[in-house]
Amino acid sequence: QGLQGALVCIDPNTGGVLAMVGGVDFAASQFNRALQARRQPGSAFKPIIYSAALDKGKTVVSTAYDSPIEFERSETEMWKPKNYDGTFLGPIPLLEALAKSRNLATVRLLNEIGVDTAIRMAQNLGITSPIERNLSVALGSSGVTPLELVTAYATLANGGQRPTPFFI
């Protein structure tokens, strides 16, 4: 079957689906990856965490701490998230932390505002897939569909008004 892909493009004002690709060949596979495939969004989920922080009273110039952190997973195991480049920027504004996609700053921010706050924001933005209740969601560990993620971004682009995706 080979490599597959998906794409969804919607008008953020109306919700009209402008383009959708659910796979390479419908005859070979009727599974629509744009609507049915849940994949880890990775850093594409970070704007949802930062939106939740802004909703909780933070501002774009509030301080985020891009420094090492670790959490106890169990009595014998620690979780030590890292930045992609292995460096630390120290205290930085939220705007910079998001723009530079700093993992540690995002995990710390989520720990501060609470996972439930971020999950509520994700749901308000149009994410309907179940979101894990742990700090790794800051790094996009919970699977979502392309349509859900596009709806969340469209909501941000539409000034916070969530459009309802529709097809013609």
PDB file of C-alpha atoms in Angstrom:
ATOM      1  CA  GLN A   1       0.000   0.000   0.000  1.00  0.00           C
ATOM      2  CA  GLY A   2       2.937   2.349   0.586  1.00  0.00           C
ATOM      3  CA  LEU A   3       3.037   5.777   2.124  1.00  0.00           C
ATOM      4  CA  GLN A   4      -0.265   7.451   2.975  1.00  0.00           C
ATOM      5  CA  GLY A   5      -1.146  11.022   3.896  1.00  0.00           C
ATOM      6  CA  ALA A   6      -3.988  13.317   4.857  1.00  0.00           C
ATOM      7  CA  LEU A   7      -4.869  16.978   4.423  1.00  0.00           C
ATOM      8  CA  VAL A   8      -7.737  19.149   5.591  1.00  0.00           C
ATOM      9  CA  CYS A   9      -8.185  22.815   4.717  1.00  0.00           C
ATOM     10  CA  ILE A  10     -11.134  24.802   6.075  1.00  0.00           C
ATOM     11  CA  ASP A  11     -12.281  28.382   5.918  1.00  0.00           C
ATOM     12  CA  PRO A  12     -11.838  29.604   9.521  1.00  0.00           C
ATOM     13  CA  ASN A  13     -14.730  32.053   9.202  1.00  0.00           C
ATOM     14  CA  THR A  14     -17.388  29.720   7.844  1.00  0.00           C
ATOM     15  CA  GLY A  15     -16.082  26.218   8.588  1.00  0.00           C
ATOM     16  CA  GLY A  16     -16.451  25.253   4.941  1.00  0.00           C
ATOM     17  CA  VAL A  17     -14.088  22.421   4.044  1.00  0.00           C
ATOM     18  CA  LEU A  18     -12.124  23.742   1.076  1.00  0.00           C
ATOM     19  CA  ALA A  19      -9.995  20.648   0.490  1.00  0.00           C
ATOM     20  CA  MET A  20      -9.631  17.201   1.998  1.00  0.00           C
ATOM     21  CA  VAL A  21      -7.391  14.264   1.185  1.00  0.00           C
ATOM     22  CA  GLY A  22      -7.978  11.111   3.190  1.00  0.00           C
ATOM     23  CA  GLY A  23      -5.415   8.890   1.515  1.00  0.00           C
ATOM     24  CA  VAL A  24      -3.592   8.097  -1.687  1.00  0.00           C
ATOM     25  CA  ASP A  25      -6.133   5.832  -3.386  1.00  0.00           C
ATOM     26  CA  PHE A  26      -9.734   5.322  -2.285  1.00  0.00           C
ATOM     27  CA  ALA A  27      -9.935   2.099  -4.293  1.00  0.00           C
ATOM     28  CA  ALA A  28      -7.027   0.655  -2.297  1.00  0.00           C
ATOM     29  CA  SER A  29      -8.215   1.906   1.139  1.00  0.00           C
ATOM     30  CA  GLN A  30     -11.479   3.520   2.170  1.00  0.00           C
ATOM     31  CA  PHE A  31     -10.007   4.578   5.531  1.00  0.00           C
ATOM     32  CA  ASN A  32     -10.209   8.384   5.562  1.00  0.00           C
ATOM     33  CA  ARG A  33      -7.097   9.536   7.438  1.00  0.00           C
ATOM     34  CA  ALA A  34      -8.289  13.160   7.521  1.00  0.00           C
ATOM     35  CA  LEU A  35     -11.359  12.213   9.543  1.00  0.00           C
ATOM     36  CA  GLN A  36     -10.541   8.887  11.199  1.00  0.00           C
ATOM     37  CA  ALA A  37      -6.797   8.623  11.890  1.00  0.00           C
ATOM     38  CA  ARG A  38      -5.686   9.750  15.328  1.00  0.00           C
ATOM     39  CA  ARG A  39      -2.035  10.755  15.334  1.00  0.00           C
ATOM     40  CA  GLN A  40       0.166  12.474  17.886  1.00  0.00           C
ATOM     41  CA  PRO A  41       0.258  16.150  16.879  1.00  0.00           C
ATOM     42  CA  GLY A  42       3.578  16.828  18.615  1.00  0.00           C
ATOM     43  CA  SER A  43       4.449  20.514  18.838  1.00  0.00           C
ATOM     44  CA  ALA A  44       1.375  21.431  16.781  1.00  0.00           C
ATOM     45  CA  PHE A  45      -0.534  20.964  20.077  1.00  0.00           C
ATOM     46  CA  LYS A  46       1.470  23.635  21.926  1.00  0.00           C
ATOM     47  CA  PRO A  47      -0.714  26.601  20.871  1.00  0.00           C
ATOM     48  CA  ILE A  48      -3.594  24.916  22.710  1.00  0.00           C
ATOM     49  CA  ILE A  49      -1.546  24.843  25.933  1.00  0.00           C
ATOM     50  CA  TYR A  50      -0.582  28.503  25.536  1.00  0.00           C
ATOM     51  CA  SER A  51      -4.206  29.457  24.751  1.00  0.00           C
ATOM     52  CA  ALA A  52      -5.247  27.803  28.004  1.00  0.00           C
ATOM     53  CA  ALA A  53      -2.565  29.776  29.869  1.00  0.00           C
ATOM     54  CA  LEU A  54      -3.779  33.053  28.348  1.00  0.00           C
ATOM     55  CA  ASP A  55      -7.328  32.130  29.318  1.00  0.00           C
ATOM     56  CA  LYS A  56      -6.099  31.613  32.905  1.00  0.00           C
ATOM     57  CA  GLY A  57      -4.744  35.187  33.019  1.00  0.00           C
ATOM     58  CA  LYS A  58      -1.240  34.818  31.652  1.00  0.00           C
ATOM     59  CA  THR A  59      -0.077  37.264  28.989  1.00  0.00           C
ATOM     60  CA  VAL A  60       2.294  36.892  26.054  1.00  0.00           C
ATOM     61  CA  VAL A  61       5.013  38.527  28.164  1.00  0.00           C
ATOM     62  CA  SER A  62       4.418  36.360  31.264  1.00  0.00           C
ATOM     63  CA  THR A  63       7.523  34.394  32.152  1.00  0.00           C
ATOM     64  CA  ALA A  64       8.016  30.787  31.161  1.00  0.00           C
ATOM     65  CA  TYR A  65      10.956  28.843  32.571  1.00  0.00           C
ATOM     66  CA  ASP A  66      12.940  26.940  29.974  1.00  0.00           C
ATOM     67  CA  SER A  67      15.057  24.894  32.353  1.00  0.00           C
ATOM     68  CA  PRO A  68      15.484  21.223  33.297  1.00  0.00           C
ATOM     69  CA  ILE A  69      12.623  19.499  35.084  1.00  0.00           C
ATOM     70  CA  GLU A  70      11.845  15.951  36.056  1.00  0.00           C
ATOM     71  CA  PHE A  71       8.813  14.113  37.359  1.00  0.00           C
ATOM     72  CA  GLU A  72       8.458  10.809  39.135  1.00  0.00           C
ATOM     73  CA  ARG A  73       6.559   8.315  36.979  1.00  0.00           C
ATOM     74  CA  SER A  74       6.884   5.553  39.524  1.00  0.00           C
ATOM     75  CA  GLU A  75       9.118   4.645  42.439  1.00  0.00           C
ATOM     76  CA  THR A  76      11.794   3.507  40.007  1.00  0.00           C
ATOM     77  CA  GLU A  77      11.251   5.680  36.945  1.00  0.00           C
ATOM     78  CA  MET A  78      11.640   9.418  36.263  1.00  0.00           C
ATOM     79  CA  TRP A  79      10.364  11.415  33.284  1.00  0.00           C
ATOM     80  CA  LYS A  80      12.880  14.016  32.140  1.00  0.00           C
ATOM     81  CA  PRO A  81      11.548  15.895  29.120  1.00  0.00           C
ATOM     82  CA  LYS A  82      14.140  17.626  26.963  1.00  0.00           C
ATOM     83  CA  ASN A  83      14.316  20.406  24.416  1.00  0.00           C
ATOM     84  CA  TYR A  84      14.955  19.356  20.833  1.00  0.00           C
ATOM     85  CA  ASP A  85      18.347  21.092  20.725  1.00  0.00           C
ATOM     86  CA  GLY A  86      19.388  20.084  24.239  1.00  0.00           C
ATOM     87  CA  THR A  87      19.815  23.710  25.382  1.00  0.00           C
ATOM     88  CA  PHE A  88      18.021  25.858  27.962  1.00  0.00           C
ATOM     89  CA  LEU A  89      17.055  29.515  27.570  1.00  0.00           C
ATOM     90  CA  GLY A  90      16.093  30.162  31.203  1.00  0.00           C
ATOM     91  CA  PRO A  91      13.274  32.622  31.928  1.00  0.00           C
ATOM     92  CA  ILE A  92      11.665  33.772  28.668  1.00  0.00           C
ATOM     93  CA  PRO A  93       8.328  35.372  27.702  1.00  0.00           C
ATOM     94  CA  LEU A  94       5.509  32.978  26.750  1.00  0.00           C
ATOM     95  CA  LEU A  95       5.543  34.449  23.250  1.00  0.00           C
ATOM     96  CA  GLU A  96       9.164  33.404  22.764  1.00  0.00           C
ATOM     97  CA  ALA A  97       8.631  30.001  24.386  1.00  0.00           C
ATOM     98  CA  LEU A  98       5.859  29.220  21.903  1.00  0.00           C
ATOM     99  CA  ALA A  99       7.595  30.786  18.898  1.00  0.00           C
ATOM    100  CA  LYS A 100      10.714  28.710  19.615  1.00  0.00           C
ATOM    101  CA  SER A 101       8.653  25.627  20.526  1.00  0.00           C
ATOM    102  CA  ARG A 102      10.464  25.114  23.833  1.00  0.00           C
ATOM    103  CA  ASN A 103       9.410  21.772  25.300  1.00  0.00           C
ATOM    104  CA  LEU A 104      10.534  22.376  28.871  1.00  0.00           C
ATOM    105  CA  ALA A 105       8.858  25.780  29.111  1.00  0.00           C
ATOM    106  CA  THR A 106       5.631  24.251  27.786  1.00  0.00           C
ATOM    107  CA  VAL A 107       5.711  21.318  30.222  1.00  0.00           C
ATOM    108  CA  ARG A 108       6.348  23.713  33.125  1.00  0.00           C
ATOM    109  CA  LEU A 109       3.520  25.977  31.942  1.00  0.00           C
ATOM    110  CA  LEU A 110       1.098  23.042  31.721  1.00  0.00           C
ATOM    111  CA  ASN A 111       2.146  21.896  35.189  1.00  0.00           C
ATOM    112  CA  GLU A 112       1.380  25.392  36.474  1.00  0.00           C
ATOM    113  CA  ILE A 113      -2.043  25.857  34.844  1.00  0.00           C
ATOM    114  CA  GLY A 114      -3.148  22.232  35.256  1.00  0.00           C
ATOM    115  CA  VAL A 115      -3.807  19.478  32.752  1.00  0.00           C
ATOM    116  CA  ASP A 116      -7.588  19.769  33.167  1.00  0.00           C
ATOM    117  CA  THR A 117      -7.418  23.440  32.141  1.00  0.00           C
ATOM    118  CA  ALA A 118      -5.635  22.492  28.924  1.00  0.00           C
ATOM    119  CA  ILE A 119      -8.038  19.632  28.225  1.00  0.00           C
ATOM    120  CA  ARG A 120     -11.010  21.999  28.597  1.00  0.00           C
ATOM    121  CA  MET A 121      -9.357  24.426  26.176  1.00  0.00           C
ATOM    122  CA  ALA A 122      -8.726  21.626  23.682  1.00  0.00           C
ATOM    123  CA  GLN A 123     -12.389  20.629  23.883  1.00  0.00           C
ATOM    124  CA  ASN A 124     -13.519  24.256  23.495  1.00  0.00           C
ATOM    125  CA  LEU A 125     -11.349  24.532  20.381  1.00  0.00           C
ATOM    126  CA  GLY A 126     -12.923  21.447  18.801  1.00  0.00           C
ATOM    127  CA  ILE A 127     -10.830  18.486  19.947  1.00  0.00           C
ATOM    128  CA  THR A 128     -13.227  15.603  20.606  1.00  0.00           C
ATOM    129  CA  SER A 129     -10.704  12.743  20.890  1.00  0.00           C
ATOM    130  CA  PRO A 130      -9.898  11.699  24.452  1.00  0.00           C
ATOM    131  CA  ILE A 131      -6.891  13.597  25.831  1.00  0.00           C
ATOM    132  CA  GLU A 132      -4.596  11.828  28.270  1.00  0.00           C
ATOM    133  CA  ARG A 133      -4.462  13.423  31.728  1.00  0.00           C
ATOM    134  CA  ASN A 134      -0.705  13.829  32.060  1.00  0.00           C
ATOM    135  CA  LEU A 135       1.979  16.424  31.386  1.00  0.00           C
ATOM    136  CA  SER A 136       3.189  14.775  28.181  1.00  0.00           C
ATOM    137  CA  VAL A 137       0.161  16.288  26.413  1.00  0.00           C
ATOM    138  CA  ALA A 138       2.187  19.527  26.461  1.00  0.00           C
ATOM    139  CA  LEU A 139       4.371  17.843  23.825  1.00  0.00           C
ATOM    140  CA  GLY A 140       1.429  16.563  21.778  1.00  0.00           C
ATOM    141  CA  SER A 141       1.401  12.962  22.990  1.00  0.00           C
ATOM    142  CA  SER A 142      -2.388  12.477  22.757  1.00  0.00           C
ATOM    143  CA  GLY A 143      -3.738  11.466  19.362  1.00  0.00           C
ATOM    144  CA  VAL A 144      -6.120  13.739  17.465  1.00  0.00           C
ATOM    145  CA  THR A 145      -7.524  13.669  13.937  1.00  0.00           C
ATOM    146  CA  PRO A 146      -6.361  16.158  11.315  1.00  0.00           C
ATOM    147  CA  LEU A 147      -9.898  17.622  11.184  1.00  0.00           C
ATOM    148  CA  GLU A 148      -9.878  18.217  14.960  1.00  0.00           C
ATOM    149  CA  LEU A 149      -6.518  19.979  14.866  1.00  0.00           C
ATOM    150  CA  VAL A 150      -7.505  22.093  11.867  1.00  0.00           C
ATOM    151  CA  THR A 151     -10.734  23.063  13.657  1.00  0.00           C
ATOM    152  CA  ALA A 152      -8.733  24.131  16.728  1.00  0.00           C
ATOM    153  CA  TYR A 153      -6.416  26.290  14.614  1.00  0.00           C
ATOM    154  CA  ALA A 154      -9.389  27.719  12.688  1.00  0.00           C
ATOM    155  CA  THR A 155     -10.934  28.729  16.024  1.00  0.00           C
ATOM    156  CA  LEU A 156      -7.758  30.614  16.926  1.00  0.00           C
ATOM    157  CA  ALA A 157      -7.689  32.241  13.474  1.00  0.00           C
ATOM    158  CA  ASN A 158     -11.358  33.193  13.851  1.00  0.00           C
ATOM    159  CA  GLY A 159     -10.820  35.185  17.036  1.00  0.00           C
ATOM    160  CA  GLY A 160     -11.972  32.401  19.338  1.00  0.00           C
ATOM    161  CA  GLN A 161     -15.234  31.636  17.525  1.00  0.00           C
ATOM    162  CA  ARG A 162     -15.204  27.930  16.643  1.00  0.00           C
ATOM    163  CA  PRO A 163     -16.489  27.220  13.154  1.00  0.00           C
ATOM    164  CA  THR A 164     -18.432  24.009  12.534  1.00  0.00           C
ATOM    165  CA  PRO A 165     -16.756  22.164   9.655  1.00  0.00           C
ATOM    166  CA  PHE A 166     -19.132  21.302   6.845  1.00  0.00           C
ATOM    167  CA  PHE A 167     -18.781  19.555   3.492  1.00  0.00           C
ATOM    168  CA  ILE A 168     -20.503  20.177   0.201  1.00  0.00           C
TER     169      ILE A 168
END
